[in-house]
């Protein structure tokens, strides 16, 4: 089994705010991410797939094709968007990096070719914070 990672970048706006709580409580829990008038992050998305290399190419999968799938099925939906408002798969969820990573996994899985399996979605919200999701 070998693992292959493609890195993609996107920018998006969001707000973390639980309407059942007071503004004070939201600010305590979410800090700057509770800002009423939105804010953005420069996200780095690491998509890791796994499988067995093709004996004819030595490649697990054509990484250019993998990049096109990620861009078409995920980046297109979230880049330069407001995650709370514009993104169908985030509706009804808190727009945390955790939920975004899980949502990206679910968007991507049905579109991957049979020769590779999704192993990990690793999503950096800042240079010092990231989330990993392995599908369970
Ligand atoms: Ni934030």
XYZ file of N, CA and C and ligand atoms in Angstrom:
409
model
N 0.859 -1.195 0.000
C 0.000 0.000 0.000
C 0.893 1.241 0.000
N 0.594 2.148 -0.906
C 1.362 3.392 -0.943
C 0.381 4.566 -0.856
N 0.880 5.669 -0.320
C 0.029 6.838 -0.061
C 0.510 8.008 -0.900
N -0.423 8.703 -1.497
C -0.106 9.818 -2.383
C -0.926 11.038 -1.933
N -0.255 12.170 -1.804
C -0.947 13.369 -1.325
C -0.892 14.483 -2.356
N -2.016 15.081 -2.593
C -2.113 16.281 -3.432
C -2.533 17.452 -2.531
N -1.834 18.578 -2.672
C -2.146 19.761 -1.867
C -2.872 20.773 -2.746
N -3.987 21.276 -2.235
C -4.722 22.344 -2.918
C -4.943 23.485 -1.927
N -5.177 24.648 -2.478
C -5.343 25.842 -1.656
C -6.693 26.484 -1.952
N -7.320 27.037 -0.921
C -8.507 27.849 -1.167
C -8.654 28.885 -0.062
N -9.396 29.920 -0.381
C -9.715 30.970 0.594
C -11.224 30.956 0.801
N -11.626 31.141 2.049
C -13.071 31.176 2.294
C -13.359 31.975 3.552
N -14.581 32.494 3.589
C -15.049 33.226 4.764
C -15.935 32.318 5.606
N -15.970 32.604 6.877
C -16.910 31.887 7.747
C -17.143 32.663 9.035
N -18.016 32.098 9.832
C -18.271 32.621 11.173
C -18.638 31.420 12.028
N -18.101 31.385 13.227
C -18.514 30.357 14.178
C -19.371 31.032 15.231
N -20.635 30.702 15.230
C -21.563 31.383 16.128
C -22.724 30.444 16.423
N -22.924 30.152 17.680
C -24.046 29.309 18.074
C -25.198 30.220 18.502
N -26.281 30.243 17.716
C -27.376 31.178 17.988
C -28.101 30.909 19.301
N -27.874 29.739 19.887
C -28.525 29.424 21.166
C -27.775 30.020 22.357
N -26.617 30.624 22.083
C -25.813 31.191 23.147
C -25.818 32.712 23.070
N -25.434 33.344 24.173
C -25.265 34.800 24.178
C -24.035 35.173 23.362
N -23.966 36.449 22.981
C -22.782 36.934 22.259
C -21.514 36.717 23.100
N -21.646 36.960 24.398
C -20.477 36.803 25.280
C -19.966 35.358 25.260
N -20.909 34.436 25.340
C -20.492 33.031 25.368
C -19.865 32.622 24.033
N -20.426 33.125 22.934
C -19.838 32.840 21.623
C -18.419 33.376 21.549
N -18.197 34.567 22.084
C -16.858 35.158 22.018
C -15.870 34.381 22.889
N -16.361 33.879 24.027
C -15.488 33.089 24.891
C -15.075 31.795 24.176
N -16.047 31.134 23.537
C -15.772 29.819 22.938
C -15.052 29.946 21.596
N -15.491 30.874 20.758
C -14.993 30.931 19.381
C -13.996 32.058 19.119
N -13.828 32.963 20.062
C -12.852 34.043 19.888
C -13.143 34.866 18.645
N -12.082 35.158 17.884
C -12.232 35.999 16.694
C -13.122 35.343 15.640
N -13.235 34.021 15.660
C -14.067 33.334 14.667
C -15.558 33.607 14.893
N -15.916 34.213 16.036
C -17.316 34.577 16.273
C -17.658 35.951 15.714
N -16.704 36.634 15.135
C -16.949 37.986 14.613
C -18.196 38.033 13.751
N -19.111 38.929 14.120
C -20.427 38.990 13.486
C -20.357 39.194 11.969
N -19.414 40.013 11.530
C -19.351 40.365 10.109
C -18.329 39.545 9.318
N -18.157 38.294 9.716
C -17.364 37.321 8.966
C -15.859 37.633 9.021
N -15.094 36.651 8.595
C -13.645 36.803 8.424
C -13.211 35.644 7.542
N -12.004 35.713 7.045
C -11.543 34.684 6.113
C -10.351 33.898 6.634
N -10.139 32.759 5.997
C -8.934 31.962 6.246
C -8.338 31.547 4.903
N -7.014 31.377 4.894
C -6.323 30.802 3.745
C -6.101 29.329 4.072
N -6.952 28.509 3.527
C -6.912 27.083 3.860
C -5.942 26.339 2.947
N -5.269 25.338 3.539
C -4.464 24.395 2.752
C -5.091 23.017 2.930
N -5.411 22.412 1.810
C -6.083 21.113 1.826
C -5.133 20.020 1.332
N -4.888 19.018 2.176
C -4.051 17.867 1.807
C -4.974 16.671 1.618
N -5.025 16.179 0.407
C -5.850 15.006 0.104
C -4.908 13.819 -0.103
N -4.991 12.829 0.778
C -4.129 11.641 0.664
C -4.970 10.442 0.235
N -4.525 9.807 -0.846
C -5.187 8.592 -1.325
C -4.208 7.433 -1.188
N -4.744 6.216 -1.223
C -3.884 5.029 -1.068
C -4.282 3.964 -2.076
N -3.333 3.071 -2.339
C -3.584 1.978 -3.270
C -2.277 1.307 -3.651
N -2.321 0.590 -4.758
C -1.144 -0.133 -5.265
C -0.739 0.493 -6.596
N 0.550 0.792 -6.789
C 0.961 1.414 -8.050
C 0.656 0.525 -9.258
N 0.269 1.171 -10.341
C 0.039 0.484 -11.608
C 1.394 0.006 -12.151
N 1.533 -1.296 -12.490
C 2.845 -1.789 -12.944
C 3.308 -1.136 -14.256
N 2.392 -0.674 -15.069
C 2.766 -0.060 -16.349
C 3.334 1.344 -16.188
N 2.869 2.072 -15.164
C 3.302 3.466 -14.984
C 4.162 3.654 -13.742
N 4.000 2.782 -12.772
C 4.635 2.990 -11.474
C 3.890 3.998 -10.626
N 2.809 4.535 -11.169
C 2.025 5.540 -10.445
C 0.842 4.894 -9.739
N 0.509 5.461 -8.599
C -0.723 5.070 -7.914
C -1.914 5.578 -8.729
N -1.814 6.827 -9.129
C -2.870 7.447 -9.932
C -2.269 8.718 -10.522
N -2.765 9.137 -11.658
C -2.291 10.362 -12.300
C -2.652 11.559 -11.408
N -1.622 12.191 -10.848
C -1.882 13.239 -9.852
C -2.531 14.478 -10.492
N -2.321 14.667 -11.765
C -3.007 15.785 -12.449
C -4.515 15.528 -12.492
N -4.865 14.267 -12.749
C -6.297 13.915 -12.764
C -6.892 14.032 -11.363
N -6.116 13.642 -10.352
C -6.592 13.764 -8.964
C -6.850 15.228 -8.637
N -5.948 16.082 -9.065
C -6.102 17.513 -8.821
C -7.369 18.047 -9.491
N -7.646 17.585 -10.699
C -8.851 18.049 -11.406
C -10.112 17.606 -10.659
N -10.116 16.368 -10.155
C -11.279 15.885 -9.398
C -11.479 16.742 -8.152
N -10.388 17.010 -7.415
C -10.494 17.809 -6.179
C -11.015 19.208 -6.520
N -10.469 19.794 -7.585
C -10.884 21.155 -7.947
C -12.349 21.179 -8.385
N -12.741 20.239 -9.248
C -14.112 20.222 -9.770
C -15.146 19.946 -8.691
N -14.846 19.004 -7.806
C -15.864 18.525 -6.867
C -15.838 19.244 -5.525
N -14.721 19.876 -5.191
C -14.618 20.499 -3.864
C -14.216 21.974 -3.954
N -13.064 22.255 -4.515
C -12.533 23.627 -4.492
C -13.503 24.598 -5.166
N -14.073 24.156 -6.272
C -15.036 24.977 -7.014
C -16.198 25.442 -6.123
N -16.586 24.580 -5.192
C -17.730 24.882 -4.312
C -17.376 25.803 -3.152
N -16.091 25.825 -2.742
C -15.759 26.512 -1.493
C -14.797 27.681 -1.645
N -14.046 27.730 -2.758
C -13.042 28.791 -2.895
C -13.713 30.149 -3.097
N -13.270 31.139 -2.312
C -13.831 32.489 -2.358
C -15.327 32.508 -2.062
N -15.757 31.596 -1.195
C -17.169 31.529 -0.794
C -17.283 31.819 0.696
N -18.536 32.070 1.070
C -18.871 32.128 2.481
C -19.356 30.730 2.868
N -18.598 30.051 3.702
C -18.906 28.649 4.026
C -20.269 28.508 4.690
N -20.658 29.486 5.505
C -21.944 29.407 6.200
C -23.126 29.539 5.250
N -22.957 30.347 4.200
C -24.094 30.714 3.350
C -24.072 30.011 1.996
N -22.899 29.937 1.375
C -22.814 29.539 -0.037
C -22.633 28.043 -0.282
N -22.218 27.317 0.723
C -21.744 25.939 0.479
C -22.808 24.928 0.905
N -23.348 24.194 -0.081
C -24.485 23.306 0.195
C -24.159 22.269 1.274
N -22.959 21.685 1.211
C -22.689 20.596 2.155
C -22.349 21.076 3.565
N -22.294 22.385 3.788
C -22.073 22.899 5.147
C -23.363 23.448 5.767
N -24.448 23.393 5.033
C -25.703 23.929 5.558
C -26.140 23.150 6.807
N -26.550 23.902 7.832
C -27.026 23.275 9.057
C -25.922 22.775 9.976
N -24.672 23.080 9.627
C -23.555 22.647 10.475
C -22.772 23.866 10.946
N -22.080 23.728 12.061
C -21.117 24.735 12.464
C -19.951 24.680 11.479
N -19.508 25.859 11.000
C -18.463 25.887 9.964
C -17.071 25.833 10.584
N -16.828 24.794 11.351
C -15.499 24.559 11.926
C -14.624 23.843 10.909
N -13.331 23.869 11.158
C -12.408 23.135 10.283
C -12.696 21.634 10.363
N -13.092 21.161 11.545
C -13.440 19.746 11.703
C -14.577 19.360 10.763
N -15.678 20.124 10.829
C -16.832 19.796 9.987
C -16.533 20.002 8.510
N -15.703 20.993 8.208
C -15.343 21.226 6.808
C -14.521 20.043 6.268
N -13.587 19.541 7.047
C -12.779 18.390 6.617
C -13.669 17.170 6.373
N -14.625 16.941 7.275
C -15.536 15.800 7.113
C -16.436 15.989 5.893
N -16.877 17.228 5.675
C -17.710 17.512 4.504
C -16.950 17.306 3.209
N -15.697 17.734 3.178
C -14.866 17.558 1.976
C -14.678 16.066 1.694
N -14.439 15.289 2.729
C -14.314 13.822 2.567
C -15.565 13.276 1.865
N -16.732 13.638 2.393
C -17.987 13.092 1.852
C -18.242 13.543 0.412
N -17.789 14.745 0.079
C -17.961 15.232 -1.296
C -17.057 14.478 -2.264
N -15.876 14.145 -1.790
C -14.845 13.585 -2.677
C -15.020 12.080 -2.929
N -15.371 11.350 -1.887
C -15.395 9.878 -1.970
C -16.164 9.341 -3.194
N -17.368 9.836 -3.487
C -18.106 9.243 -4.612
C -17.468 9.493 -5.973
N -16.500 10.413 -6.051
C -15.934 10.785 -7.346
C -14.538 10.221 -7.595
N -14.019 9.450 -6.644
C -12.675 8.894 -6.834
C -12.748 7.599 -7.646
N -11.788 7.376 -8.543
C -11.800 6.146 -9.340
C -11.541 4.923 -8.463
N -11.943 3.758 -8.963
C -11.919 2.542 -8.133
C -10.498 2.134 -7.735
N -9.477 2.538 -8.481
C -8.117 2.074 -8.160
C -7.485 2.786 -6.961
N -8.112 3.857 -6.480
C -7.590 4.528 -5.280
C -8.694 4.679 -4.237
N -8.248 4.690 -2.991
C -9.169 4.915 -1.865
C -8.722 6.162 -1.122
N -9.686 6.943 -0.662
C -9.344 8.120 0.132
C -8.815 7.660 1.490
N -7.671 8.180 1.885
C -7.065 7.804 3.163
C -7.249 8.896 4.207
N -6.974 10.156 3.812
C -7.015 11.237 4.802
C -7.312 12.582 4.154
N -8.129 13.344 4.808
C -8.291 14.764 4.496
C -7.615 15.520 5.630
N -6.576 16.282 5.274
C -5.880 17.105 6.268
C -6.099 18.551 5.855
N -6.635 19.334 6.758
C -7.039 20.688 6.401
C -6.433 21.687 7.381
N -5.570 22.545 6.842
C -4.970 23.611 7.653
C -5.867 24.847 7.602
N -6.249 25.330 8.757
C -6.982 26.598 8.836
C -6.006 27.762 8.955
N -4.934 27.542 9.693
C -3.815 28.485 9.775
C -2.548 27.636 9.712
N -1.398 28.298 9.669
C -0.138 27.552 9.600
C 0.073 26.673 10.834
N -0.619 27.008 11.934
C -0.369 26.273 13.173
C -1.554 25.421 13.636
N -2.644 25.392 12.871
C -3.802 24.564 13.256
C -4.263 23.745 12.070
N -4.360 22.440 12.260
C -4.960 21.616 11.216
C -5.771 20.488 11.815
N -6.655 19.950 10.955
C -7.530 18.854 11.325
C -7.248 17.706 10.365
N -7.314 16.487 10.855
C -7.216 15.314 9.986
C -8.483 14.479 10.144
N -8.968 13.963 9.015
C -10.134 13.077 9.039
C -9.840 11.851 8.198
N -10.085 10.662 8.799
C -9.800 9.392 8.139
C -11.082 8.627 7.789
N -12.205 9.314 7.841
C -13.453 8.693 7.431
C -14.157 7.913 8.530
N -13.672 8.029 9.755
C -14.351 7.329 10.851
C -14.274 8.138 12.136
Ni -12.219 31.442 11.692
